[in-house]
C-alpha cells in the first residue's frame, strides 16, 4: 500500500499526514450525546462518521483507544437553561432515571446502525472528582476566578498568554478585548463576556449537585471532556472529534481549560464532521425538523414516503464526505437503497464465484488491482468514503461482468481474483461497517422456520398420543411469543401474530 493516511486538521486548517503520538497506537476522543432525549439522524450521522474513522485506524493495524463520553449532567448553556433538568420535570423522572433511559436508547440505535462500541464510554456524573481537581488546577495556575461560589475561566488571560483564543473557530484576542470594553456593563458574575463557568453554584431546586470547595454545585459543560480525555488518553493525545457545531464554544473552551490546567493543547488533530441537513437546514431538535431512527425505520415521519432500513441510512451517510454537509431527502434515500442493494448483491455474488483457472495478467487485471489500491488511497485521503464507494462500484461492474460473461476470466489472474474477494469483503463489512440485511434476516428466518417445523411436529405427536396438556402447552407458549399456529387441511401453518 503506497499511500499514507492524511487528515484535515481543524486546528491548523491543513490536511496533514497522520503521525500518531505513540507508534502503532491511536488515542481518539469523540464528544458523545447529551442524553436528555432521543437521538436524531443528525446525531447518528456524526457517530457513524467517527465509527468509520475508528474502523479505518483498526483496519490499518493500529491499536485504538476510542473514548466517547456520555453527557449525563446539566448541559449548562450560557442562558442558564439546563436541558437535562427540564426533561426530568417534563417526564417526571429522576435525573439518573432520565439519562439511563436515553443512554439505553442511544446504545440500541448505535447497535442497529452497526457502529462499534467505543473502548471506554465515560459518564460525566462518574467523573465529578476529576472535574473538581481540574477546576482546582486551573485556579492554582491563575486561569480562573471564584465569584459567589461559581468558578469562571479567565478567557482573556488565556488568550494573552497563549497568544491565541479561537484557533478552531477563528476568534481573535483583539475581538475579545474590544468586546471587553463594549460589554462590561453586561456582566453579571463574569469579568468578561467570553469567560465561561467551569463550576456553577446550584440553586436550591437544581437536582444534580455535588459538594466542592467552592459551593454545592455542578461542573460546566465543557469541563467533562477536558477531564475525561485527560484521564483516559493523557494530557496530549492524537484525535479529538465532534460535530462542527461543537467547535465553538465547546472545543475552543476545552482547549482553553486544558491549557489552564496542564499548559498544553489536548489533541494534536481536531476533526469536525459536518451537519446533516433536512431541506437545507441543520437537523435539530430545537428547530423541530428532526427524524429519529425509529421513525425512519418504520416510515412514520412526514419527511419520508416509506420505511428505510438501518443499512440504507448507513450507506446514505457513506455517500458524503464526513466534512461536507449532507441533505437528507426521500429521493436521496431511495437512491441509497438501490445502491446498497446493488452493492450487497455484488458482494454476495463475488463470495460465491470461483475462478475457473487459466487467468492471465491483462489490462483488466491491472484495472482491478488499481481499483483495489484505490480503495485504500481514498480512505487514506481524509477518510474519503464517497470516493472509496465510487471505486467500489467500479469493482461491482467488474464482478457482474465476470459473473455474466461480459468479462473473461482469462483476463484476471487467480491471485488478483482472490485479492478482490478478500478486499471487497473487508471494505464492505469491516471498513464501511455494512451488514447484509437480506442475508442476516434470511438466515434467522431459516433457523426459525426449522425450529417451528420441529415444534409443530412435537405438537402433532402429542395430539396423536392424546397428550392434550402438552399439545395445549405448546400452543399457549407459542401464543405468548406471538406465534400463531393454524391447523388446516394441508397441515399446520404458523405466522407471526
Ligand atoms: P448533542 O447530543 O447535542 O451534544 O449532539 C451529539 C453530537 O451530534 C454532536 O457531536 C453534534 O455535533 C452532533 N450533531 C447534532 N446535530 C447534528 C446534525 N444535524 N448533523 C450532524 N451532527 C449533528
Ligand atoms: Zn465534548
JSON list of C-alpha atoms in Angstrom, two decimals, residues 294-466:
[
{"chain": "A", "resi": 294, "resn": "UNK", "atom": "CA", "xyz": [-37.22, 4.54, 14.59]},
{"chain": "A", "resi": 295, "resn": "UNK", "atom": "CA", "xyz": [-39.29, 6.98, 12.51]},
{"chain": "A", "resi": 296, "resn": "UNK", "atom": "CA", "xyz": [-37.06, 6.32, 9.52]},
{"chain": "A", "resi": 297, "resn": "UNK", "atom": "CA", "xyz": [-37.06, 2.55, 10.01]},
{"chain": "A", "resi": 298, "resn": "UNK", "atom": "CA", "xyz": [-40.86, 2.42, 10.21]},
{"chain": "A", "resi": 299, "resn": "UNK", "atom": "CA", "xyz": [-41.57, 5.19, 7.71]},
{"chain": "A", "resi": 300, "resn": "UNK", "atom": "CA", "xyz": [-43.52, 7.01, 10.41]},
{"chain": "A", "resi": 301, "resn": "UNK", "atom": "CA", "xyz": [-42.46, 10.55, 9.51]},
{"chain": "A", "resi": 302, "resn": "UNK", "atom": "CA", "xyz": [-43.96, 13.17, 7.20]},
{"chain": "A", "resi": 303, "resn": "UNK", "atom": "CA", "xyz": [-40.48, 13.62, 5.71]},
{"chain": "A", "resi": 304, "resn": "UNK", "atom": "CA", "xyz": [-40.26, 10.15, 4.16]},
{"chain": "A", "resi": 305, "resn": "UNK", "atom": "CA", "xyz": [-42.61, 8.28, 1.83]},
{"chain": "A", "resi": 306, "resn": "UNK", "atom": "CA", "xyz": [-41.73, 4.86, 3.18]},
{"chain": "A", "resi": 307, "resn": "UNK", "atom": "CA", "xyz": [-39.53, 2.99, 5.62]},
{"chain": "A", "resi": 308, "resn": "UNK", "atom": "CA", "xyz": [-35.77, 2.83, 5.06]},
{"chain": "A", "resi": 309, "resn": "UNK", "atom": "CA", "xyz": [-33.62, 0.26, 6.79]},
{"chain": "A", "resi": 310, "resn": "UNK", "atom": "CA", "xyz": [-30.67, 0.97, 9.10]},
{"chain": "A", "resi": 311, "resn": "UNK", "atom": "CA", "xyz": [-28.14, -0.11, 6.48]},
{"chain": "A", "resi": 312, "resn": "UNK", "atom": "CA", "xyz": [-29.69, 2.15, 3.88]},
{"chain": "A", "resi": 313, "resn": "UNK", "atom": "CA", "xyz": [-29.10, 5.00, 6.31]},
{"chain": "A", "resi": 314, "resn": "UNK", "atom": "CA", "xyz": [-25.53, 3.88, 6.84]},
{"chain": "A", "resi": 315, "resn": "UNK", "atom": "CA", "xyz": [-24.95, 3.60, 3.10]},
{"chain": "A", "resi": 316, "resn": "UNK", "atom": "CA", "xyz": [-26.52, 7.03, 2.62]},
{"chain": "A", "resi": 317, "resn": "UNK", "atom": "CA", "xyz": [-24.05, 8.53, 5.13]},
{"chain": "A", "resi": 318, "resn": "UNK", "atom": "CA", "xyz": [-21.10, 6.92, 3.36]},
{"chain": "A", "resi": 319, "resn": "UNK", "atom": "CA", "xyz": [-22.07, 8.71, 0.17]},
{"chain": "A", "resi": 320, "resn": "UNK", "atom": "CA", "xyz": [-20.88, 12.06, 1.55]},
{"chain": "A", "resi": 321, "resn": "UNK", "atom": "CA", "xyz": [-17.51, 13.01, 2.96]},
{"chain": "A", "resi": 322, "resn": "UNK", "atom": "CA", "xyz": [-17.77, 13.47, 6.71]},
{"chain": "A", "resi": 323, "resn": "UNK", "atom": "CA", "xyz": [-16.70, 17.11, 6.46]},
{"chain": "A", "resi": 324, "resn": "UNK", "atom": "CA", "xyz": [-19.32, 18.02, 3.83]},
{"chain": "A", "resi": 325, "resn": "UNK", "atom": "CA", "xyz": [-22.91, 18.86, 4.64]},
{"chain": "A", "resi": 326, "resn": "UNK", "atom": "CA", "xyz": [-25.41, 16.19, 3.68]},
{"chain": "A", "resi": 327, "resn": "UNK", "atom": "CA", "xyz": [-29.01, 16.91, 2.81]},
{"chain": "A", "resi": 328, "resn": "UNK", "atom": "CA", "xyz": [-31.46, 14.13, 3.56]},
{"chain": "A", "resi": 329, "resn": "UNK", "atom": "CA", "xyz": [-34.34, 13.77, 1.13]},
{"chain": "A", "resi": 330, "resn": "UNK", "atom": "CA", "xyz": [-36.70, 10.99, 0.24]},
{"chain": "A", "resi": 331, "resn": "UNK", "atom": "CA", "xyz": [-35.20, 10.75, -3.27]},
{"chain": "A", "resi": 332, "resn": "UNK", "atom": "CA", "xyz": [-31.66, 10.52, -1.93]},
{"chain": "A", "resi": 333, "resn": "UNK", "atom": "CA", "xyz": [-32.69, 7.77, 0.48]},
{"chain": "A", "resi": 334, "resn": "UNK", "atom": "CA", "xyz": [-34.42, 5.86, -2.32]},
{"chain": "A", "resi": 335, "resn": "UNK", "atom": "CA", "xyz": [-31.25, 6.12, -4.41]},
{"chain": "A", "resi": 336, "resn": "UNK", "atom": "CA", "xyz": [-29.16, 4.96, -1.43]},
{"chain": "A", "resi": 337, "resn": "UNK", "atom": "CA", "xyz": [-31.47, 1.97, -1.05]},
{"chain": "A", "resi": 338, "resn": "UNK", "atom": "CA", "xyz": [-30.83, 0.97, -4.67]},
{"chain": "A", "resi": 339, "resn": "UNK", "atom": "CA", "xyz": [-27.09, 1.46, -4.27]},
{"chain": "A", "resi": 340, "resn": "UNK", "atom": "CA", "xyz": [-27.00, -0.54, -1.06]},
{"chain": "A", "resi": 341, "resn": "UNK", "atom": "CA", "xyz": [-28.88, -3.46, -2.61]},
{"chain": "A", "resi": 342, "resn": "UNK", "atom": "CA", "xyz": [-26.66, -3.44, -5.70]},
{"chain": "A", "resi": 343, "resn": "UNK", "atom": "CA", "xyz": [-23.55, -3.48, -3.56]},
{"chain": "A", "resi": 344, "resn": "UNK", "atom": "CA", "xyz": [-24.84, -6.30, -1.38]},
{"chain": "A", "resi": 345, "resn": "UNK", "atom": "CA", "xyz": [-25.85, -8.38, -4.38]},
{"chain": "A", "resi": 346, "resn": "UNK", "atom": "CA", "xyz": [-22.42, -7.97, -5.91]},
{"chain": "A", "resi": 347, "resn": "UNK", "atom": "CA", "xyz": [-20.74, -8.80, -2.59]},
{"chain": "A", "resi": 348, "resn": "UNK", "atom": "CA", "xyz": [-22.76, -11.99, -2.34]},
{"chain": "A", "resi": 349, "resn": "UNK", "atom": "CA", "xyz": [-22.04, -12.83, -5.98]},
{"chain": "A", "resi": 350, "resn": "UNK", "atom": "CA", "xyz": [-18.33, -12.30, -5.50]},
{"chain": "A", "resi": 351, "resn": "UNK", "atom": "CA", "xyz": [-18.25, -14.55, -2.44]},
{"chain": "A", "resi": 352, "resn": "UNK", "atom": "CA", "xyz": [-19.92, -17.32, -4.45]},
{"chain": "A", "resi": 353, "resn": "UNK", "atom": "CA", "xyz": [-17.77, -17.04, -7.60]},
{"chain": "A", "resi": 354, "resn": "UNK", "atom": "CA", "xyz": [-14.93, -19.47, -8.30]},
{"chain": "A", "resi": 355, "resn": "UNK", "atom": "CA", "xyz": [-12.08, -18.75, -10.66]},
{"chain": "A", "resi": 356, "resn": "UNK", "atom": "CA", "xyz": [-12.13, -21.48, -13.35]},
{"chain": "A", "resi": 357, "resn": "UNK", "atom": "CA", "xyz": [-8.34, -21.30, -13.84]},
{"chain": "A", "resi": 358, "resn": "UNK", "atom": "CA", "xyz": [-6.03, -20.16, -16.67]},
{"chain": "A", "resi": 359, "resn": "UNK", "atom": "CA", "xyz": [-6.12, -16.47, -15.73]},
{"chain": "A", "resi": 360, "resn": "UNK", "atom": "CA", "xyz": [-3.55, -14.06, -17.22]},
{"chain": "A", "resi": 361, "resn": "UNK", "atom": "CA", "xyz": [-2.30, -10.63, -16.22]},
{"chain": "A", "resi": 362, "resn": "UNK", "atom": "CA", "xyz": [-4.07, -8.33, -18.66]},
{"chain": "A", "resi": 363, "resn": "UNK", "atom": "CA", "xyz": [-5.31, -4.73, -18.81]},
{"chain": "A", "resi": 364, "resn": "UNK", "atom": "CA", "xyz": [-8.41, -5.82, -16.89]},
{"chain": "A", "resi": 365, "resn": "UNK", "atom": "CA", "xyz": [-6.26, -7.46, -14.23]},
{"chain": "A", "resi": 366, "resn": "UNK", "atom": "CA", "xyz": [-4.31, -4.23, -13.80]},
{"chain": "A", "resi": 367, "resn": "UNK", "atom": "CA", "xyz": [-7.51, -2.19, -13.69]},
{"chain": "A", "resi": 368, "resn": "UNK", "atom": "CA", "xyz": [-8.86, -4.35, -10.87]},
{"chain": "A", "resi": 369, "resn": "UNK", "atom": "CA", "xyz": [-5.62, -4.11, -8.91]},
{"chain": "A", "resi": 370, "resn": "UNK", "atom": "CA", "xyz": [-5.62, -0.32, -9.32]},
{"chain": "A", "resi": 371, "resn": "UNK", "atom": "CA", "xyz": [-9.20, -0.13, -8.11]},
{"chain": "A", "resi": 372, "resn": "UNK", "atom": "CA", "xyz": [-8.35, -2.21, -5.05]},
{"chain": "A", "resi": 373, "resn": "UNK", "atom": "CA", "xyz": [-5.40, 0.07, -4.25]},
{"chain": "A", "resi": 374, "resn": "UNK", "atom": "CA", "xyz": [-7.71, 2.99, -4.91]},
{"chain": "A", "resi": 375, "resn": "UNK", "atom": "CA", "xyz": [-9.95, 1.92, -2.03]},
{"chain": "A", "resi": 376, "resn": "UNK", "atom": "CA", "xyz": [-7.00, 2.33, 0.34]},
{"chain": "A", "resi": 377, "resn": "UNK", "atom": "CA", "xyz": [-5.93, 5.60, -1.25]},
{"chain": "A", "resi": 378, "resn": "UNK", "atom": "CA", "xyz": [-9.36, 7.16, -0.90]},
{"chain": "A", "resi": 379, "resn": "UNK", "atom": "CA", "xyz": [-9.73, 6.13, 2.73]},
{"chain": "A", "resi": 380, "resn": "UNK", "atom": "CA", "xyz": [-6.22, 7.39, 3.41]},
{"chain": "A", "resi": 381, "resn": "UNK", "atom": "CA", "xyz": [-7.21, 10.71, 1.89]},
{"chain": "A", "resi": 382, "resn": "UNK", "atom": "CA", "xyz": [-9.04, 12.03, 4.95]},
{"chain": "A", "resi": 383, "resn": "UNK", "atom": "CA", "xyz": [-11.44, 9.06, 5.10]},
{"chain": "A", "resi": 384, "resn": "UNK", "atom": "CA", "xyz": [-12.99, 9.82, 1.74]},
{"chain": "A", "resi": 385, "resn": "UNK", "atom": "CA", "xyz": [-15.86, 7.34, 1.79]},
{"chain": "A", "resi": 386, "resn": "UNK", "atom": "CA", "xyz": [-17.76, 8.71, -1.24]},
{"chain": "A", "resi": 387, "resn": "UNK", "atom": "CA", "xyz": [-14.72, 8.28, -3.45]},
{"chain": "A", "resi": 388, "resn": "UNK", "atom": "CA", "xyz": [-13.98, 4.85, -1.98]},
{"chain": "A", "resi": 389, "resn": "UNK", "atom": "CA", "xyz": [-17.61, 3.90, -2.70]},
{"chain": "A", "resi": 390, "resn": "UNK", "atom": "CA", "xyz": [-17.26, 5.12, -6.27]},
{"chain": "A", "resi": 391, "resn": "UNK", "atom": "CA", "xyz": [-14.25, 2.83, -6.71]},
{"chain": "A", "resi": 392, "resn": "UNK", "atom": "CA", "xyz": [-16.21, 0.02, -5.11]},
{"chain": "A", "resi": 393, "resn": "UNK", "atom": "CA", "xyz": [-18.96, 0.45, -7.70]},
{"chain": "A", "resi": 394, "resn": "UNK", "atom": "CA", "xyz": [-16.42, 0.21, -10.49]},
{"chain": "A", "resi": 395, "resn": "UNK", "atom": "CA", "xyz": [-15.45, -3.10, -8.94]},
{"chain": "A", "resi": 396, "resn": "UNK", "atom": "CA", "xyz": [-19.14, -4.08, -8.80]},
{"chain": "A", "resi": 397, "resn": "UNK", "atom": "CA", "xyz": [-19.26, -3.64, -12.58]},
{"chain": "A", "resi": 398, "resn": "UNK", "atom": "CA", "xyz": [-16.26, -5.95, -12.92]},
{"chain": "A", "resi": 399, "resn": "UNK", "atom": "CA", "xyz": [-17.80, -8.54, -10.60]},
{"chain": "A", "resi": 400, "resn": "UNK", "atom": "CA", "xyz": [-21.06, -8.54, -12.54]},
{"chain": "A", "resi": 401, "resn": "UNK", "atom": "CA", "xyz": [-19.14, -8.69, -15.81]},
{"chain": "A", "resi": 402, "resn": "UNK", "atom": "CA", "xyz": [-17.26, -11.79, -14.72]},
{"chain": "A", "resi": 403, "resn": "UNK", "atom": "CA", "xyz": [-20.47, -13.35, -13.50]},
{"chain": "A", "resi": 404, "resn": "UNK", "atom": "CA", "xyz": [-22.49, -12.83, -16.67]},
{"chain": "A", "resi": 405, "resn": "UNK", "atom": "CA", "xyz": [-19.63, -13.45, -19.09]},
{"chain": "A", "resi": 406, "resn": "UNK", "atom": "CA", "xyz": [-19.13, -9.87, -20.37]},
{"chain": "A", "resi": 407, "resn": "UNK", "atom": "CA", "xyz": [-15.63, -10.05, -18.98]},
{"chain": "A", "resi": 408, "resn": "UNK", "atom": "CA", "xyz": [-13.33, -13.01, -19.44]},
{"chain": "A", "resi": 409, "resn": "UNK", "atom": "CA", "xyz": [-11.86, -15.00, -16.59]},
{"chain": "A", "resi": 410, "resn": "UNK", "atom": "CA", "xyz": [-8.80, -15.45, -18.77]},
{"chain": "A", "resi": 411, "resn": "UNK", "atom": "CA", "xyz": [-8.03, -11.76, -18.22]},
{"chain": "A", "resi": 412, "resn": "UNK", "atom": "CA", "xyz": [-7.88, -11.98, -14.44]},
{"chain": "A", "resi": 413, "resn": "UNK", "atom": "CA", "xyz": [-5.28, -13.96, -12.56]},
{"chain": "A", "resi": 414, "resn": "UNK", "atom": "CA", "xyz": [-6.34, -16.28, -9.75]},
{"chain": "A", "resi": 415, "resn": "UNK", "atom": "CA", "xyz": [-4.23, -14.18, -7.41]},
{"chain": "A", "resi": 416, "resn": "UNK", "atom": "CA", "xyz": [-5.94, -10.92, -8.36]},
{"chain": "A", "resi": 417, "resn": "UNK", "atom": "CA", "xyz": [-9.33, -12.55, -8.07]},
{"chain": "A", "resi": 418, "resn": "UNK", "atom": "CA", "xyz": [-8.53, -13.84, -4.57]},
{"chain": "A", "resi": 419, "resn": "UNK", "atom": "CA", "xyz": [-7.31, -10.37, -3.59]},
{"chain": "A", "resi": 420, "resn": "UNK", "atom": "CA", "xyz": [-10.51, -8.84, -4.92]},
{"chain": "A", "resi": 421, "resn": "UNK", "atom": "CA", "xyz": [-12.64, -11.30, -2.94]},
{"chain": "A", "resi": 422, "resn": "UNK", "atom": "CA", "xyz": [-10.75, -10.57, 0.24]},
{"chain": "A", "resi": 423, "resn": "UNK", "atom": "CA", "xyz": [-10.51, -6.79, -0.17]},
{"chain": "A", "resi": 424, "resn": "UNK", "atom": "CA", "xyz": [-14.10, -6.17, -1.23]},
{"chain": "A", "resi": 425, "resn": "UNK", "atom": "CA", "xyz": [-15.41, -8.23, 1.66]},
{"chain": "A", "resi": 426, "resn": "UNK", "atom": "CA", "xyz": [-13.14, -6.43, 4.13]},
{"chain": "A", "resi": 427, "resn": "UNK", "atom": "CA", "xyz": [-14.11, -2.96, 2.91]},
{"chain": "A", "resi": 428, "resn": "UNK", "atom": "CA", "xyz": [-17.84, -3.62, 2.73]},
{"chain": "A", "resi": 429, "resn": "UNK", "atom": "CA", "xyz": [-18.16, -5.25, 6.13]},
{"chain": "A", "resi": 430, "resn": "UNK", "atom": "CA", "xyz": [-15.18, -4.16, 8.24]},
{"chain": "A", "resi": 431, "resn": "UNK", "atom": "CA", "xyz": [-14.42, -0.68, 6.93]},
{"chain": "A", "resi": 432, "resn": "UNK", "atom": "CA", "xyz": [-17.81, 0.60, 5.76]},
{"chain": "A", "resi": 433, "resn": "UNK", "atom": "CA", "xyz": [-19.44, -1.39, 8.55]},
{"chain": "A", "resi": 434, "resn": "UNK", "atom": "CA", "xyz": [-22.35, -2.52, 6.38]},
{"chain": "A", "resi": 435, "resn": "UNK", "atom": "CA", "xyz": [-24.37, -5.62, 7.19]},
{"chain": "A", "resi": 436, "resn": "UNK", "atom": "CA", "xyz": [-26.12, -7.71, 4.61]},
{"chain": "A", "resi": 437, "resn": "UNK", "atom": "CA", "xyz": [-29.67, -7.27, 5.86]},
{"chain": "A", "resi": 438, "resn": "UNK", "atom": "CA", "xyz": [-31.16, -9.76, 3.42]},
{"chain": "A", "resi": 439, "resn": "UNK", "atom": "CA", "xyz": [-28.57, -12.34, 4.33]},
{"chain": "A", "resi": 440, "resn": "UNK", "atom": "CA", "xyz": [-28.81, -11.94, 8.10]},
{"chain": "A", "resi": 441, "resn": "UNK", "atom": "CA", "xyz": [-32.63, -11.70, 8.01]},
{"chain": "A", "resi": 442, "resn": "UNK", "atom": "CA", "xyz": [-32.77, -14.74, 5.74]},
{"chain": "A", "resi": 443, "resn": "UNK", "atom": "CA", "xyz": [-30.53, -16.78, 7.98]},
{"chain": "A", "resi": 444, "resn": "UNK", "atom": "CA", "xyz": [-32.59, -16.01, 11.07]},
{"chain": "A", "resi": 445, "resn": "UNK", "atom": "CA", "xyz": [-35.78, -16.83, 9.20]},
{"chain": "A", "resi": 446, "resn": "UNK", "atom": "CA", "xyz": [-34.39, -20.18, 8.09]},
{"chain": "A", "resi": 447, "resn": "UNK", "atom": "CA", "xyz": [-33.44, -21.08, 11.66]},
{"chain": "A", "resi": 448, "resn": "UNK", "atom": "CA", "xyz": [-36.87, -20.03, 12.90]},
{"chain": "A", "resi": 449, "resn": "UNK", "atom": "CA", "xyz": [-38.64, -21.95, 10.17]},
{"chain": "A", "resi": 450, "resn": "UNK", "atom": "CA", "xyz": [-36.68, -25.08, 11.06]},
{"chain": "A", "resi": 451, "resn": "UNK", "atom": "CA", "xyz": [-37.46, -24.67, 14.75]},
{"chain": "A", "resi": 452, "resn": "UNK", "atom": "CA", "xyz": [-41.15, -24.17, 14.05]},
{"chain": "A", "resi": 453, "resn": "UNK", "atom": "CA", "xyz": [-41.25, -27.30, 11.92]},
{"chain": "A", "resi": 454, "resn": "UNK", "atom": "CA", "xyz": [-39.81, -29.23, 14.85]},
{"chain": "A", "resi": 455, "resn": "UNK", "atom": "CA", "xyz": [-42.24, -27.72, 17.36]},
{"chain": "A", "resi": 456, "resn": "UNK", "atom": "CA", "xyz": [-45.24, -28.39, 15.13]},
{"chain": "A", "resi": 457, "resn": "UNK", "atom": "CA", "xyz": [-44.14, -31.99, 14.74]},
{"chain": "A", "resi": 458, "resn": "UNK", "atom": "CA", "xyz": [-43.80, -32.41, 18.51]},
{"chain": "A", "resi": 459, "resn": "UNK", "atom": "CA", "xyz": [-47.30, -31.00, 18.94]},
{"chain": "A", "resi": 460, "resn": "UNK", "atom": "CA", "xyz": [-48.66, -33.37, 16.29]},
{"chain": "A", "resi": 461, "resn": "UNK", "atom": "CA", "xyz": [-47.09, -36.27, 18.14]},
{"chain": "A", "resi": 462, "resn": "UNK", "atom": "CA", "xyz": [-48.61, -35.13, 21.41]},
{"chain": "A", "resi": 463, "resn": "UNK", "atom": "CA", "xyz": [-52.04, -34.87, 19.81]},
{"chain": "A", "resi": 464, "resn": "UNK", "atom": "CA", "xyz": [-51.76, -38.31, 18.25]},
{"chain": "A", "resi": 465, "resn": "UNK", "atom": "CA", "xyz": [-50.85, -39.68, 21.68]},
{"chain": "A", "resi": 466, "resn": "UNK", "atom": "CA", "xyz": [-53.82, -37.81, 23.16]}
]
